[in-house]
Amino acid sequence: MNIDHQLRSEIEAAVVALFGQPAQAIQIQPTNQEFEGSHTLVCFPLTKLSKKGPEETARMIGEKLSTGKLVSKFNVVKGFLNLSISDEAWLKVLQELVANPDYGRQPSTGKELMVEYSSPNTNKPLHLGHLRNNFLGYAVAEIYKATGYTVHKVQIINDRGIHICKSMAAWQLFGNGETPESSGMKGDKLVGKYYVEFDKAYKSQVKELVAAGRTEEQAEKEAPIMRMAVDLLQKWEAKDKDTVDLWKTMNGWVYSGFDATYRRMGVDFEKLYYESDTYLLGKEEVMKGLASGVFFRKEDGSVWVDLTGDGLDQKVLLRADGTSVYMTQDIGTAILRFRDFPRIEGQVYTVGNEQEYHFKVLFLILGKLGYAWAKKCYHLSYGMVDLPSGKMKSREGTVVDADDLMEEMVTDAAAQTAELGKTEGMSNEEIASLTEMIGLGALKYFLLKVDPKKRMLFDPNESISLQGHTGPFIQYTHARIRGMLRKANLNTGDRLTVTDYPSGLHELERNVIIRLSQYPSKLEEAAREYSPAIVANYVYALAQDYNQFYQSIPVLQETDAGKRGMRLAFSKATADVIRSGMRVLGIGVPDRM
RNA sequence: GGUCCGGUAGCUCAACUGGAUAGAGCAUCAGCCUUCUAAGCUGACGGUUCGGGGUUCGAGUCCCUGCCGGAUCACCA
């Protein structure tokens, strides 16, 4: 039973009965804390129908509604009709959600969606920005799963091009055969190190050349190490065996390094797309578009798309020498994905907001090529994570490394856990897995609670808190409930039941039930808005509501069996919704902490 | 310069898409552990929602305008 829908239809009926015609829009909102009731009908818009003042209109509707079984009480403040739902109705809601461990999750609708996230460059280790990207993409995918979609998580691996050749060149020059095994470094860190080496050597070579009288531009082209990288790129494109072997080896190092990071982050991918596999397809598609007149060729041989009709510019798709650009590859990749997964209705691209223009153009082009699904492609654009000093700059060494940050979070969590004396009676393994859960939970929640499209601030000097509006607060609420349920079963074999509740619900109990009833619609809203923050803030509010109840109303001490059973039941329901909500955010919840 | 995004308590963020006296957390201060886990709870303090106009019963939210910050406007990815 869905209270919202039921109430809405009763109000619609009441309006017709009272004023002779249906209202265009019924506006229901949650009642403010300070007033009695849970649902509020905004009556100002209805005065046109009623031809009465807002208060009189509200009173009339209120009286009509309270003749039914759903609404038990009402009060009118200005034009706001505050409605109290009967306890019987709330208990029925509770009954249903207690019986359903998957409450809130929709059964499969048969719809499919693809979500791309992560897609890092292979020359640098993952950093804080990637964490936001990964957690967001993963969570959006899980939210869609919860609303009945089959979701395919993918990423595109940018394994081709000059950047990887730079690392290769530097490794050949300075590496002395160093490997992840010989150095004990993670593969991505090792390759990243040589990318930095390249940059250093390159800069000093440019400086020397400029000192020797070259112009800046000449020097940048002539620097020996850059020539070497370009040479490697050409050899790679010509499929020179040694070069391809080195490329494979070094990319392999990066992948195994990334894999370790992804594993700790708890994210996964169904399929990986490699740019080295897909970039040629983009060219073909562009050539087809050229043939069909969607694109045009300039005198120098380069191929362009004209978007001036859409308020944008002209955009190059193939260079004069026939090589492809970023856009070309993305066209190819998008089309390939719809071939691989013909049932998906669209794609979500989790990519930073600095690429908004790029995706606007990409979707327009795909539409022009005649792909109807282009309309269902969505750029999940998110803001940068800034440091107090501004943007992260690798040059200034202010990049916050993903592995380091996760490790720090877990270390902090372990320290606080020990300090609070929570580790008593736990094995080392249990402690390790608990602190991992808390540290990563704090980090993920911190990054997910903010509206994705907003920029956010991270202060590395101030460790992420474990108190207040945080992941661990919610995890703790869950652990407390589980502890209580353990005790209940152990001690008395209590059954969870909502029958026989003798007296009226306490306000604090009702608040929790009302909050629980909102979970499914919050998931839907989060999917519609592509915003895990909506789930994050909802679960927090639920934990807050529950904690208020918990501190002032006894459960296990309650002697009345009916009350006790009901309170246990909705405590269990709360724990389940917390677990479910945190799960779509990729955050685990412990049974004790 | 054009386009897009943002500006809410000292700080970090909310505000159900136009609703009531703008809410949480952190920080500060004052309380609550012989009752189910104090990573918790209660209270206090804290606001010209960047400024100025407008639209209407009603504006943080919509429109205009100005200011500040960011992104973007590459034959880079």
Tab-separated table of C-alpha atoms in Angstrom, chain A residues 10 23 97 116 124 133 156 193 232 273 303 313 325 335 361 363 395 435 460 503-504 518 530 552 569 575 579:
chain	number	residue	atom	x	y	z
A	10	GLU	CA	-8.680	10.701	-1.960
A	23	ALA	CA	-7.952	20.129	-9.893
A	97	LEU	CA	7.978	-3.297	4.428
A	116	GLU	CA	30.546	4.522	-18.187
A	124	LYS	CA	49.156	8.627	-14.192
A	133	ASN	CA	34.151	9.818	-10.573
A	156	ILE	CA	37.057	3.196	-22.027
A	193	LYS	CA	57.091	7.789	-12.341
A	232	LEU	CA	57.673	5.212	-30.761
A	273	TYR	CA	36.680	-0.886	-24.078
A	303	VAL	CA	36.736	16.378	-42.322
A	313	ASP	CA	30.810	25.910	-34.083
A	325	VAL	CA	40.804	13.040	-32.898
A	335	ILE	CA	28.207	3.058	-31.815
A	361	VAL	CA	28.805	18.028	-29.556
A	363	PHE	CA	25.379	13.747	-28.816
A	395	ARG	CA	53.377	19.992	-11.128
A	435	THR	CA	38.174	-0.442	9.868
A	460	PRO	CA	43.884	17.054	3.142
A	503	SER	CA	-2.000	2.298	21.897
A	504	GLY	CA	-1.257	5.099	19.537
A	518	GLN	CA	9.696	7.557	1.486
A	530	TYR	CA	21.381	10.945	-11.518
A	552	SER	CA	14.224	8.098	24.334
A	569	ALA	CA	10.041	-4.822	13.683
A	575	ALA	CA	18.444	-1.418	9.551
A	579	ARG	CA	21.815	-1.333	4.466
